[in-house]
């Protein structure tokens, strides 16, 4: 990085190659991006498996850098998680998602919900419940229209603290979804301990359906478990009709994936809802 030409390469290379190691130039660009308003929320439909009607949306963050182009969340979320910027970004996302859902409901003329990813650091932040209350109050959304997606790992860092936070969320009627269910290392005991409402089956168990007997068995087991515990299930990353058929037959109520809608801008989501075009 002695010449200007090489210094520029430092900025470009992390997006093109290699493992997502901590990257200072990308971090600097992120602070700039916050000031410039380069972050955006996309919305992916969560649909009823039988009717394919949109029930809600998961919000997924996007970063459109003027020269780097689309920086995927797997690159920037870990950085934001390390430097704490996730608290700012996450608070913005939660509020923006709640406000947007109000607009979606007006277009659809029916009740919908929004599902927002909460990172471990955000979940453990002192201000998290204030951020949640602010988003609900500002948007006028009811707590039951909000689902917060967390991973098993988030719960397990400090289970006692998690229990307190989840109890407070339950007071607000906000629901908890376990994201990437089945990919963590924890025991199932936490399903008993915590007030959880939704399990999201990770795409890893969906992608080889219906051919893979092992994945089929895992999905069946998760669906049985959920049924007995009174939880709802969302299958993630559904891309094909045979996958959907398998899941419908096994009684999976909700799916999310490219088959029924890729993550889209609020504008496109709005159009889909207005036409009542079922994804
Ligand atoms: P996730 O929460 O598990 O989100 C699902 C990911 O799967 C998304 O990737 C989505 O675009 C992708 N996906 C959905 N359907 C399909 C499909 O049919 N096929 C395939 N191949 N992929 C599908 P994305 O948007 O790149 O996000 C990656 C991860 O970044 C998310 O995984 C989540 O962990 C994190 N993330 C994204 N937005 C946020 C956010 O606002 N806050 C936080 N804390 N994390 C976020
Ligand atoms: Ca998620
Ligand atoms: Ca997931
Ligand atoms: Ca995932």
Coordinates of N, CA, C and O in Angstrom, one line a residue, residues 86-197:
X86 N -23.9 -1.8 14.9 CA -25.2 -2.6 14.8 C -26.3 -2.0 15.6 O -27.5 -2.1 15.3
X87 N -25.9 -1.4 16.8 CA -27.0 -0.8 17.6 C -27.7 0.3 16.9 O -28.9 0.4 17.0
X88 N -26.9 1.1 16.2 CA -27.5 2.2 15.5 C -28.3 1.7 14.3 O -29.4 2.1 14.1
X89 N -27.6 0.9 13.5 CA -28.3 0.3 12.3 C -29.5 -0.5 12.6 O -30.6 -0.4 12.0
X90 N -29.4 -1.3 13.7 CA -30.5 -2.1 14.1 C -31.7 -1.3 14.6 O -32.9 -1.6 14.3
X91 N -31.5 -0.2 15.3 CA -32.5 0.6 15.8 C -33.2 1.3 14.7 O -34.5 1.4 14.6
X92 N -32.4 1.7 13.7 CA -33.0 2.3 12.5 C -33.9 1.3 11.8 O -35.0 1.6 11.4
X93 N -33.4 0.1 11.6 CA -34.1 -0.9 10.8 C -35.4 -1.3 11.5 O -36.4 -1.4 10.8
X94 N -35.4 -1.4 12.8 CA -36.6 -1.8 13.5 C -37.7 -0.7 13.4 O -38.8 -1.0 13.1
X95 N -37.3 0.5 13.5 CA -38.3 1.6 13.4 C -38.8 1.7 12.0 O -40.0 1.8 11.7
X96 N -37.9 1.7 11.0 CA -38.2 1.8 9.6 C -39.2 0.6 9.2 O -40.1 0.8 8.5
X97 N -38.9 -0.5 9.7 CA -39.7 -1.7 9.4 C -41.1 -1.6 9.9 O -42.1 -1.9 9.2
X98 N -41.2 -1.1 11.1 CA -42.5 -0.9 11.7 C -43.4 0.2 11.0 O -44.5 0.0 10.7
X99 N -42.7 1.2 10.6 CA -43.4 2.3 9.8 C -43.8 1.8 8.5 O -45.0 2.0 8.0
X100 N -42.9 1.0 7.8 CA -43.2 0.5 6.5 C -44.4 -0.5 6.6 O -45.2 -0.5 5.7
X101 N -44.5 -1.3 7.6 CA -45.5 -2.3 7.7 C -46.9 -1.6 7.7 O -47.9 -2.1 7.2
X102 N -47.0 -0.4 8.4 CA -48.2 0.3 8.4 C -48.7 0.7 6.9 O -49.8 0.6 6.6
X103 N -47.7 1.1 6.1 CA -48.0 1.4 4.7 C -48.4 0.1 3.9 O -49.4 0.1 3.2
X104 N -47.7 -1.0 4.2 CA -48.1 -2.3 3.6 C -49.5 -2.6 3.9 O -50.3 -3.1 3.1
X105 N -49.9 -2.5 5.2 CA -51.3 -2.8 5.6 C -52.3 -2.0 4.9 O -53.4 -2.5 4.6
X106 N -52.0 -0.7 4.7 CA -53.0 0.1 4.0 C -53.2 -0.3 2.6 O -54.3 -0.3 2.1
X107 N -52.1 -0.7 2.0 CA -52.2 -1.2 0.6 C -52.9 -2.5 0.5 O -53.7 -2.8 -0.4
X108 N -52.6 -3.4 1.5 CA -53.2 -4.7 1.4 C -54.7 -4.8 2.0 O -55.4 -5.7 1.8
X109 N -55.0 -3.8 2.8 CA -56.2 -3.7 3.6 C -56.5 -4.9 4.4 O -57.6 -5.4 4.5
X110 N -55.4 -5.4 5.0 CA -55.6 -6.5 6.0 C -54.3 -6.5 6.9 O -53.4 -5.8 6.6
X111 N -54.4 -7.3 8.0 CA -53.3 -7.3 8.9 C -52.2 -8.1 8.4 O -52.3 -9.2 7.9
X112 N -51.0 -7.6 8.7 CA -49.7 -8.3 8.3 C -48.8 -8.2 9.5 O -49.0 -7.5 10.5
X113 N -47.6 -8.9 9.3 CA -46.6 -8.7 10.4 C -45.3 -8.5 9.8 O -45.0 -8.8 8.6
X114 N -44.4 -8.1 10.6 CA -43.0 -7.8 10.1 C -42.0 -8.6 11.0 O -42.2 -8.6 12.2
X115 N -41.0 -9.2 10.4 CA -40.1 -10.0 11.2 C -38.7 -9.4 11.0 O -38.2 -9.2 9.9
X116 N -38.1 -9.0 12.1 CA -36.8 -8.2 12.1 C -35.7 -9.0 12.7 O -35.9 -9.5 13.8
X117 N -34.5 -9.1 12.1 CA -33.4 -9.7 12.6 C -32.7 -8.9 13.8 O -32.5 -7.7 13.6
X118 N -32.5 -9.5 14.9 CA -31.8 -8.9 16.0 C -30.5 -9.6 16.3 O -30.5 -10.8 16.6
X119 N -29.4 -8.8 16.2 CA -28.1 -9.5 16.4 C -27.8 -9.7 17.9 O -28.5 -9.0 18.7
X120 N -26.9 -10.5 18.2 CA -26.6 -10.8 19.6 C -26.3 -9.5 20.4 O -26.8 -9.3 21.5
X121 N -25.5 -8.7 19.8 CA -25.0 -7.4 20.5 C -26.2 -6.5 20.7 O -26.3 -5.8 21.8
X122 N -27.1 -6.4 19.7 CA -28.3 -5.6 19.8 C -29.2 -6.1 21.0 O -29.7 -5.3 21.7
X123 N -29.4 -7.4 21.0 CA -30.2 -8.0 22.0 C -29.7 -7.8 23.4 O -30.5 -7.6 24.3
X124 N -28.4 -7.7 23.5 CA -27.8 -7.5 24.9 C -27.6 -6.1 25.2 O -27.2 -5.8 26.4
X125 N -27.9 -5.2 24.3 CA -27.7 -3.7 24.6 C -28.7 -3.2 25.6 O -29.9 -3.6 25.6
X126 N -28.2 -2.4 26.5 CA -29.1 -1.8 27.6 C -30.3 -1.1 27.1 O -31.4 -1.1 27.7
X127 N -30.2 -0.5 25.9 CA -31.2 0.3 25.4 C -32.2 -0.4 24.5 O -33.1 0.2 23.9
X128 N -32.0 -1.7 24.4 CA -32.8 -2.5 23.4 C -34.3 -2.4 23.6 O -35.1 -2.1 22.7
X129 N -34.8 -2.5 24.9 CA -36.2 -2.4 25.1 C -36.7 -1.0 24.8 O -37.9 -0.8 24.3
X130 N -35.9 0.0 25.1 CA -36.3 1.4 24.7 C -36.5 1.6 23.2 O -37.4 2.2 22.8
X131 N -35.5 1.0 22.5 CA -35.6 1.0 21.0 C -36.9 0.3 20.5 O -37.5 0.9 19.6
X132 N -37.2 -0.8 21.1 CA -38.4 -1.5 20.8 C -39.6 -0.7 21.0 O -40.5 -0.6 20.2
X133 N -39.7 -0.1 22.2 CA -40.9 0.7 22.6 C -41.0 1.9 21.7 O -42.1 2.3 21.3
X134 N -39.9 2.5 21.4 CA -39.9 3.7 20.5 C -40.4 3.3 19.1 O -41.2 4.0 18.6
X135 N -40.0 2.2 18.6 CA -40.4 1.8 17.3 C -41.9 1.5 17.2 O -42.6 1.9 16.3
X136 N -42.4 0.9 18.3 CA -43.9 0.6 18.4 C -44.7 1.8 18.5 O -45.7 2.1 17.8
X137 N -44.2 2.7 19.4 CA -45.0 3.9 19.7 C -45.0 4.8 18.5 O -46.0 5.4 18.1
X138 N -43.8 5.0 17.9 CA -43.7 5.9 16.7 C -44.5 5.4 15.5 O -45.1 6.2 14.9
X139 N -44.5 4.1 15.3 CA -45.2 3.6 14.1 C -46.7 3.3 14.4 O -47.5 3.3 13.5
X140 N -47.0 3.2 15.7 CA -48.4 2.8 16.0 C -48.7 1.3 15.7 O -49.9 0.9 15.7
X141 N -47.7 0.5 15.5 CA -47.9 -0.9 15.3 C -48.2 -1.6 16.6 O -47.7 -1.2 17.7
X142 N -49.0 -2.6 16.6 CA -49.3 -3.4 17.8 C -48.1 -4.4 18.0 O -47.6 -4.9 17.0
X143 N -47.8 -4.7 19.2 CA -46.7 -5.6 19.5 C -46.8 -6.9 18.8 O -45.9 -7.5 18.3
X144 N -48.1 -7.4 18.7 CA -48.3 -8.8 18.1 C -48.0 -8.8 16.6 O -48.0 -9.9 16.0
X145 N -47.8 -7.6 16.0 CA -47.5 -7.6 14.6 C -46.0 -7.6 14.3 O -45.5 -7.6 13.2
X146 N -45.2 -7.8 15.4 CA -43.8 -7.7 15.3 C -43.2 -9.1 15.8 O -43.6 -9.6 16.8
X147 N -42.3 -9.6 14.9 CA -41.6 -10.8 15.3 C -40.1 -10.5 15.3 O -39.6 -9.8 14.4
X148 N -39.4 -10.9 16.3 CA -38.0 -10.6 16.4 C -37.2 -11.9 16.2 O -37.5 -12.9 16.9
X149 N -36.4 -11.9 15.2 CA -35.6 -13.1 14.9 C -34.3 -13.1 15.6 O -33.5 -12.2 15.4
X150 N -34.1 -14.1 16.5 CA -32.8 -14.2 17.1 C -32.3 -15.7 16.9 O -33.1 -16.6 16.6
X151 N -31.0 -15.9 17.1 CA -30.5 -17.3 17.0 C -30.4 -17.9 18.4 O -30.4 -17.2 19.4
X152 N -30.2 -19.2 18.4 CA -30.0 -20.0 19.6 C -28.8 -19.4 20.3 O -28.8 -19.2 21.6
X153 N -27.7 -19.0 19.6 CA -26.5 -18.5 20.2 C -26.8 -17.2 21.0 O -26.2 -17.0 22.1
X154 N -27.7 -16.4 20.5 CA -28.0 -15.1 21.2 C -28.6 -15.4 22.5 O -28.3 -14.7 23.5
X155 N -29.4 -16.5 22.6 CA -30.1 -16.8 23.9 C -29.1 -17.4 24.9 O -29.2 -17.2 26.1
X156 N -28.1 -18.1 24.3 CA -27.2 -18.9 25.1 C -26.0 -18.1 25.7 O -25.3 -18.6 26.6
X157 N -25.7 -16.9 25.2 CA -24.6 -16.1 25.7 C -24.8 -15.8 27.2 O -23.9 -16.0 28.0
X158 N -26.0 -15.4 27.5 CA -26.4 -15.1 28.9 C -27.8 -15.5 29.1 O -28.7 -14.6 29.0
X159 N -28.1 -16.8 29.3 CA -29.5 -17.2 29.4 C -30.4 -16.4 30.4 O -31.6 -16.2 30.2
X160 N -29.8 -16.1 31.6 CA -30.6 -15.4 32.6 C -31.0 -14.0 32.1 O -32.2 -13.6 32.3
X161 N -30.1 -13.3 31.5 CA -30.4 -12.0 30.9 C -31.4 -12.2 29.8 O -32.4 -11.4 29.7
X162 N -31.3 -13.2 29.0 CA -32.2 -13.4 27.9 C -33.6 -13.6 28.4 O -34.6 -13.1 27.8
X163 N -33.7 -14.4 29.5 CA -35.0 -14.7 30.1 C -35.7 -13.4 30.5 O -36.9 -13.2 30.2
X164 N -35.0 -12.4 31.1 CA -35.6 -11.2 31.5 C -36.0 -10.4 30.2 O -37.2 -9.9 30.2
X165 N -35.2 -10.3 29.2 CA -35.5 -9.5 28.0 C -36.8 -10.1 27.3 O -37.7 -9.4 26.9
X166 N -36.8 -11.5 27.2 CA -37.9 -12.1 26.6 C -39.2 -11.9 27.3 O -40.3 -11.8 26.7
X167 N -39.1 -11.9 28.6 CA -40.3 -11.7 29.4 C -40.9 -10.3 29.2 O -42.1 -10.1 29.0
X168 N -40.0 -9.3 29.0 CA -40.4 -7.9 28.7 C -41.0 -7.8 27.3 O -42.0 -7.1 27.1
X169 N -40.4 -8.6 26.4 CA -41.0 -8.6 25.0 C -42.4 -9.2 25.1 O -43.3 -8.7 24.4
X170 N -42.5 -10.3 25.8 CA -43.8 -10.9 25.9 C -44.9 -10.0 26.5 O -46.1 -10.0 26.0
X171 N -44.5 -9.1 27.4 CA -45.4 -8.1 27.9 C -45.9 -7.2 26.8 O -47.0 -6.7 26.8
X172 N -45.1 -7.0 25.8 CA -45.4 -6.1 24.7 C -46.1 -6.9 23.6 O -46.4 -6.4 22.5
X173 N -46.2 -8.2 23.8 CA -46.9 -9.2 22.8 C -46.0 -9.4 21.6 O -46.5 -10.0 20.6
X174 N -44.8 -8.9 21.5 CA -43.9 -9.2 20.4 C -43.5 -10.6 20.5 O -43.3 -11.2 21.5
X175 N -43.5 -11.3 19.3 CA -43.1 -12.7 19.3 C -41.6 -12.9 19.0 O -41.0 -12.1 18.3
X176 N -41.2 -14.1 19.4 CA -39.8 -14.4 19.2 C -39.7 -15.6 18.2 O -40.4 -16.6 18.4
X177 N -38.9 -15.4 17.2 CA -38.6 -16.5 16.3 C -37.1 -17.0 16.5 O -36.2 -16.1 16.6
X178 N -36.9 -18.3 16.4 CA -35.6 -18.8 16.4 C -35.1 -19.0 15.0 O -35.7 -19.7 14.2
X179 N -34.1 -18.1 14.6 CA -33.6 -18.1 13.3 C -32.6 -19.2 13.1 O -32.0 -19.6 14.0
X180 N -32.5 -19.7 11.8 CA -31.6 -20.8 11.5 C -31.7 -22.0 12.4 O -30.7 -22.6 12.8
X181 N -33.0 -22.3 12.8 CA -33.2 -23.4 13.8 C -32.5 -24.7 13.3 O -32.6 -25.1 12.2
X182 N -31.8 -25.3 14.3 CA -31.2 -26.6 14.1 C -29.7 -26.5 13.7 O -29.0 -27.5 13.6
X183 N -29.2 -25.3 13.5 CA -27.8 -25.1 13.1 C -26.9 -24.7 14.3 O -25.7 -24.7 14.1
X184 N -27.5 -24.4 15.4 CA -26.7 -24.1 16.6 C -26.2 -25.3 17.3 O -26.4 -26.4 16.9
X185 N -25.6 -25.0 18.5 CA -25.0 -26.1 19.2 C -25.7 -26.4 20.5 O -25.4 -27.2 21.3
X186 N -26.8 -25.6 20.8 CA -27.5 -25.7 22.1 C -28.4 -26.9 22.1 O -28.8 -27.5 21.1
X187 N -28.8 -27.3 23.3 CA -29.8 -28.4 23.5 C -31.2 -27.8 23.3 O -31.4 -26.6 23.2
X188 N -32.1 -28.7 23.3 CA -33.5 -28.3 23.0 C -34.1 -27.7 24.3 O -35.3 -27.2 24.3
X189 N -33.4 -27.8 25.4 CA -33.9 -27.3 26.7 C -34.4 -25.9 26.7 O -35.3 -25.5 27.4
X190 N -33.8 -25.1 25.8 CA -34.1 -23.7 25.8 C -35.5 -23.5 25.2 O -36.2 -22.5 25.5
X191 N -36.1 -24.4 24.5 CA -37.5 -24.3 24.0 C -38.4 -24.4 25.2 O -39.5 -23.9 25.1
X192 N -38.0 -25.0 26.2 CA -38.9 -25.1 27.4 C -38.7 -23.9 28.3 O -39.7 -23.4 28.8
X193 N -37.5 -23.4 28.3 CA -37.2 -22.3 29.2 C -37.7 -20.9 28.7 O -38.1 -20.1 29.5
X194 N -37.6 -20.7 27.4 CA -37.9 -19.4 26.9 C -39.3 -19.3 26.2 O -39.7 -20.3 25.5
X195 N -40.0 -18.2 26.2 CA -41.2 -18.0 25.5 C -41.1 -17.8 24.0 O -41.1 -16.7 23.6
X196 N -40.9 -18.9 23.3 CA -40.7 -18.8 21.8 C -41.9 -19.1 21.1 O -42.7 -19.9 21.5
X197 N -42.1 -18.4 19.9 CA -43.4 -18.6 19.2 C -43.2 -19.2 17.8 O -44.1 -19.9 17.3

